[in-house]
Amino acid sequence: MFKHEKQLIREVKIEKPNSTYANLMQDQLGGANGELTAALTYFIQSFRVENKEIKDLFLDIAAEEFGHAEMVAQTINLLNGKNVDAPPATCGSVEASVVSRLTPMLSNASGCLWTAAYVNETGDLAADLLTNIANEQRAKTTYENLYRQIEDKYVRETIQFLLQREEAHNTMFRQAFNRILESGSLKDWGDTEDARFYLNLSTPGQYFGDLKDPKAPEFTDPDPGSNDKKN
Ligand code: MN
Ligand code: MN
């Protein structure tokens, strides 16, 4: 069941409309690394998760990502001047200008529609958590790229908040990963000769070699002072 709270997670403001930049922000709504991708990835993955703590984490973060999508959409609205009769901006979203009367669209900054192909799920917790950690890293990087391209101090505050939340999610997913070591696709890591040899297929030079005693990927405690709840 879902409920909708009317207030945003954090208020969004702008100094002045900027439809060109509104179009860039579209990428964090309907782009590959955007909020909809994050929300629906964690949501769909959660359906197969048996570990109740990690299922809860996936659904809490999915719900927050929908809240981020609201913040991004509202920022796009403000940057577009909320004026549906405005002439199409020279570099603004052509798609939104001609199709949706400047309603924020589920498309990226180039007007390509959002696709479920952006979503990854495997049913294996280790693979899905590594996907999610990489998602969060890419989302933060995308926000950093957006931050560099705007002077508006209020838009910058919004982006700063959102990228810090993605950083928090990244840490939480790594904490979750540390709870499932030795399970699923992490089992029996490097047990066979085939899982240890290095094929040097380029000459000259070799900079990596055969593996001696490989361990499954794991993270050192991503938050040594953690409030990590354990029931
Ligand atoms: Mn987000
Ligand atoms: Mn996130």
Short mmCIF file of C-alpha atoms and ligand atoms in Angstrom, two decimals:
data_model
loop_
_atom_site.label_atom_id
_atom_site.label_comp_id
_atom_site.label_asym_id
_atom_site.label_seq_id
_atom_site.Cartn_x
_atom_site.Cartn_y
_atom_site.Cartn_z
CA MET A 1 0.00 0.00 0.00
CA PHE A 2 1.21 3.48 -0.70
CA LYS A 3 0.22 6.83 0.77
CA HIS A 4 1.12 10.22 -0.58
CA GLU A 5 2.40 12.94 1.72
CA LYS A 6 1.72 16.37 0.27
CA GLN A 7 4.96 18.00 1.32
CA LEU A 8 8.19 17.36 -0.56
CA ILE A 9 11.08 15.62 1.23
CA ARG A 10 12.82 18.98 0.98
CA GLU A 11 11.42 22.23 -0.37
CA VAL A 12 12.70 23.21 -3.83
CA LYS A 13 13.17 26.77 -5.10
CA ILE A 14 14.87 28.55 -7.98
CA GLU A 15 16.35 32.02 -8.40
CA LYS A 16 14.91 32.42 -11.89
CA PRO A 17 13.44 30.34 -14.73
CA ASN A 18 15.91 28.65 -17.04
CA SER A 19 14.26 26.34 -19.56
CA THR A 20 17.56 25.21 -21.02
CA TYR A 21 18.60 23.92 -17.65
CA ALA A 22 15.14 22.44 -17.07
CA ASN A 23 15.89 20.21 -19.99
CA LEU A 24 19.19 19.06 -18.49
CA MET A 25 17.38 18.22 -15.22
CA GLN A 26 15.08 15.93 -17.23
CA ASP A 27 17.86 13.37 -17.21
CA GLN A 28 17.46 12.85 -13.47
CA LEU A 29 13.72 12.27 -13.93
CA GLY A 30 13.56 9.98 -16.96
CA GLY A 31 17.17 9.21 -17.83
CA ALA A 32 19.16 6.01 -17.35
CA ASN A 33 20.60 7.13 -13.99
CA GLY A 34 17.55 9.09 -12.92
CA GLU A 35 15.16 8.86 -10.01
CA LEU A 36 12.52 6.78 -11.79
CA THR A 37 15.14 4.18 -12.68
CA ALA A 38 16.29 4.02 -9.06
CA ALA A 39 12.76 3.86 -7.63
CA LEU A 40 11.53 1.14 -9.97
CA THR A 41 14.76 -0.88 -9.77
CA TYR A 42 14.61 -1.23 -5.99
CA PHE A 43 10.83 -1.67 -6.07
CA ILE A 44 10.86 -4.52 -8.59
CA GLN A 45 13.87 -6.20 -7.01
CA SER A 46 12.12 -6.23 -3.63
CA PHE A 47 9.41 -8.65 -4.80
CA ARG A 48 11.81 -11.61 -4.67
CA VAL A 49 13.80 -10.67 -1.57
CA GLU A 50 13.26 -13.10 1.31
CA ASN A 51 15.59 -11.36 3.78
CA LYS A 52 13.11 -9.10 5.55
CA GLU A 53 15.67 -6.48 6.58
CA ILE A 54 16.95 -6.05 3.04
CA LYS A 55 13.43 -6.11 1.56
CA ASP A 56 12.54 -3.29 3.95
CA LEU A 57 15.65 -1.34 2.93
CA PHE A 58 14.84 -1.74 -0.78
CA LEU A 59 11.26 -0.53 -0.31
CA ASP A 60 12.22 2.39 1.95
CA ILE A 61 14.81 3.59 -0.54
CA ALA A 62 12.45 3.00 -3.49
CA ALA A 63 9.83 5.15 -1.79
CA GLU A 64 12.40 7.87 -1.10
CA GLU A 65 13.48 7.79 -4.76
CA PHE A 66 9.88 8.53 -5.80
CA GLY A 67 10.13 11.50 -3.43
CA HIS A 68 13.30 12.59 -5.22
CA ALA A 69 11.48 12.29 -8.56
CA GLU A 70 8.89 14.72 -7.16
CA MET A 71 11.61 17.20 -6.22
CA VAL A 72 13.25 16.96 -9.64
CA ALA A 73 9.90 17.33 -11.44
CA GLN A 74 8.96 20.35 -9.36
CA THR A 75 12.35 21.93 -10.09
CA ILE A 76 11.80 21.35 -13.82
CA ASN A 77 8.38 22.99 -13.52
CA LEU A 78 9.83 26.05 -11.81
CA LEU A 79 12.72 26.32 -14.27
CA ASN A 80 10.21 26.17 -17.13
CA GLY A 81 8.45 29.13 -15.55
CA LYS A 82 5.32 26.98 -15.23
CA ASN A 83 4.23 28.83 -18.34
CA VAL A 84 2.81 26.35 -20.78
CA ASP A 85 2.30 29.05 -23.38
CA ALA A 86 5.95 30.04 -23.41
CA PRO A 87 7.58 29.65 -26.79
CA PRO A 88 9.83 26.62 -27.03
CA ALA A 89 13.22 27.43 -25.60
CA THR A 90 16.02 27.35 -28.12
CA CYS A 91 17.75 24.54 -26.29
CA GLY A 92 14.92 23.43 -24.00
CA SER A 93 13.15 20.12 -24.25
CA VAL A 94 11.72 19.98 -27.74
CA GLU A 95 9.73 16.88 -26.82
CA ALA A 96 8.14 18.51 -23.77
CA SER A 97 7.50 21.71 -25.71
CA VAL A 98 5.52 20.03 -28.46
CA VAL A 99 4.04 17.00 -26.71
CA SER A 100 3.35 17.69 -23.05
CA ARG A 101 2.96 21.46 -22.74
CA LEU A 102 6.17 21.49 -20.68
CA THR A 103 4.92 18.95 -18.18
CA PRO A 104 8.02 17.13 -16.91
CA MET A 105 8.29 14.01 -19.04
CA LEU A 106 9.59 10.53 -18.41
CA SER A 107 12.37 11.17 -20.87
CA ASN A 108 16.04 12.03 -20.68
CA ALA A 109 17.64 15.35 -21.62
CA SER A 110 17.60 14.33 -25.28
CA GLY A 111 13.88 13.54 -25.21
CA CYS A 112 14.39 9.76 -25.37
CA LEU A 113 11.60 8.13 -23.42
CA TRP A 114 12.34 6.27 -20.21
CA THR A 115 12.62 2.53 -20.72
CA ALA A 116 12.44 -0.48 -18.41
CA ALA A 117 15.67 -1.58 -20.09
CA TYR A 118 17.34 0.76 -17.58
CA VAL A 119 16.19 -1.56 -14.77
CA ASN A 120 18.29 -4.53 -13.71
CA GLU A 121 17.06 -7.40 -11.56
CA THR A 122 18.49 -10.87 -11.23
CA GLY A 123 16.86 -12.49 -8.19
CA ASP A 124 20.37 -12.79 -6.71
CA LEU A 125 20.87 -10.43 -3.81
CA ALA A 126 24.61 -9.98 -4.34
CA ALA A 127 24.19 -9.12 -8.02
CA ASP A 128 21.26 -6.81 -7.30
CA LEU A 129 23.05 -5.02 -4.47
CA LEU A 130 26.12 -4.47 -6.64
CA THR A 131 23.79 -3.09 -9.34
CA ASN A 132 22.27 -0.75 -6.78
CA ILE A 133 25.63 0.42 -5.44
CA ALA A 134 26.70 1.22 -9.02
CA ASN A 135 23.32 2.93 -9.67
CA GLU A 136 23.87 5.18 -6.69
CA GLN A 137 27.42 6.00 -7.77
CA ARG A 138 26.20 6.91 -11.27
CA ALA A 139 23.31 8.98 -9.88
CA LYS A 140 25.74 10.95 -7.72
CA THR A 141 28.05 11.47 -10.69
CA THR A 142 25.16 12.70 -12.83
CA TYR A 143 24.16 15.18 -10.12
CA GLU A 144 27.77 16.35 -9.89
CA ASN A 145 27.75 16.97 -13.66
CA LEU A 146 24.48 18.89 -13.32
CA TYR A 147 25.81 20.91 -10.37
CA ARG A 148 28.73 22.21 -12.41
CA GLN A 149 26.42 23.56 -15.09
CA ILE A 150 24.15 25.82 -13.04
CA GLU A 151 24.82 28.99 -11.05
CA ASP A 152 21.33 29.21 -9.49
CA LYS A 153 22.01 28.85 -5.74
CA TYR A 154 18.65 27.24 -4.93
CA VAL A 155 18.94 24.67 -7.70
CA ARG A 156 22.45 23.96 -6.45
CA GLU A 157 21.08 23.37 -2.94
CA THR A 158 18.54 20.90 -4.29
CA ILE A 159 21.18 19.04 -6.29
CA GLN A 160 23.55 19.02 -3.31
CA PHE A 161 20.85 17.49 -1.11
CA LEU A 162 19.93 14.84 -3.66
CA LEU A 163 23.50 13.78 -4.38
CA GLN A 164 24.16 13.45 -0.67
CA ARG A 165 21.10 11.22 -0.30
CA GLU A 166 22.43 9.03 -3.13
CA GLU A 167 25.69 8.81 -1.24
CA ALA A 168 23.77 7.68 1.87
CA HIS A 169 21.92 5.02 -0.14
CA ASN A 170 25.24 3.83 -1.53
CA THR A 171 26.56 3.32 2.01
CA MET A 172 23.35 1.54 3.09
CA PHE A 173 23.47 -0.86 0.13
CA ARG A 174 27.10 -1.65 0.98
CA GLN A 175 26.07 -2.34 4.59
CA ALA A 176 23.40 -4.69 3.23
CA PHE A 177 25.96 -6.38 0.98
CA ASN A 178 28.13 -7.10 4.01
CA ARG A 179 25.21 -8.96 5.60
CA ILE A 180 24.90 -11.50 2.78
CA LEU A 181 28.50 -12.60 2.27
CA GLU A 182 28.76 -16.37 1.63
CA SER A 183 25.28 -16.53 0.08
CA GLY A 184 23.89 -16.82 -3.44
CA SER A 185 26.38 -16.04 -6.18
CA LEU A 186 29.06 -15.20 -3.57
CA LYS A 187 29.37 -18.88 -2.55
CA ASP A 188 32.38 -21.04 -3.56
CA TRP A 189 34.27 -18.04 -4.95
CA GLY A 190 37.54 -18.87 -6.68
CA ASP A 191 37.31 -22.58 -5.82
CA THR A 192 38.44 -23.86 -9.21
CA GLU A 193 41.54 -23.34 -11.31
CA ASP A 194 39.39 -21.72 -14.00
CA ALA A 195 38.38 -19.03 -11.54
CA ARG A 196 42.00 -18.06 -10.87
CA PHE A 197 44.05 -17.79 -14.04
CA TYR A 198 44.91 -14.63 -15.93
CA LEU A 199 44.99 -14.63 -19.73
CA ASN A 200 47.60 -12.20 -20.93
CA LEU A 201 46.36 -11.54 -24.47
CA SER A 202 48.23 -8.34 -25.17
CA THR A 203 51.91 -7.65 -25.68
CA PRO A 204 54.15 -6.20 -24.53
CA GLY A 205 53.57 -5.97 -20.80
CA GLN A 206 51.54 -7.74 -18.13
CA TYR A 207 50.30 -5.81 -15.13
CA PHE A 208 47.94 -8.31 -13.50
CA GLY A 209 48.60 -11.99 -12.86
CA ASP A 210 47.04 -15.28 -11.79
CA LEU A 211 44.95 -15.22 -8.64
CA LYS A 212 46.19 -17.20 -5.65
CA ASP A 213 43.35 -17.21 -3.16
CA PRO A 214 40.58 -14.97 -4.50
CA LYS A 215 37.85 -13.81 -2.16
CA ALA A 216 34.31 -12.84 -3.11
CA PRO A 217 33.85 -9.07 -3.25
CA GLU A 218 33.15 -7.47 0.09
CA PHE A 219 33.30 -4.03 1.57
CA THR A 220 35.08 -2.96 4.69
CA ASP A 221 32.56 -1.53 7.13
CA PRO A 222 31.24 1.46 5.16
CA ASP A 223 30.20 3.18 8.39
CA PRO A 224 32.36 2.26 11.40
CA GLY A 225 30.31 4.47 13.73
CA SER A 226 27.07 3.04 12.47
CA ASN A 227 23.59 3.08 13.96
CA ASP A 228 23.07 0.01 11.80
CA LYS A 229 20.00 -1.60 13.38
CA LYS A 230 20.19 -5.32 14.05
CA ASN A 231 17.09 -7.05 15.37
MN MN B 1 17.45 9.59 -5.69
MN MN B 2 19.44 6.76 -4.29
#
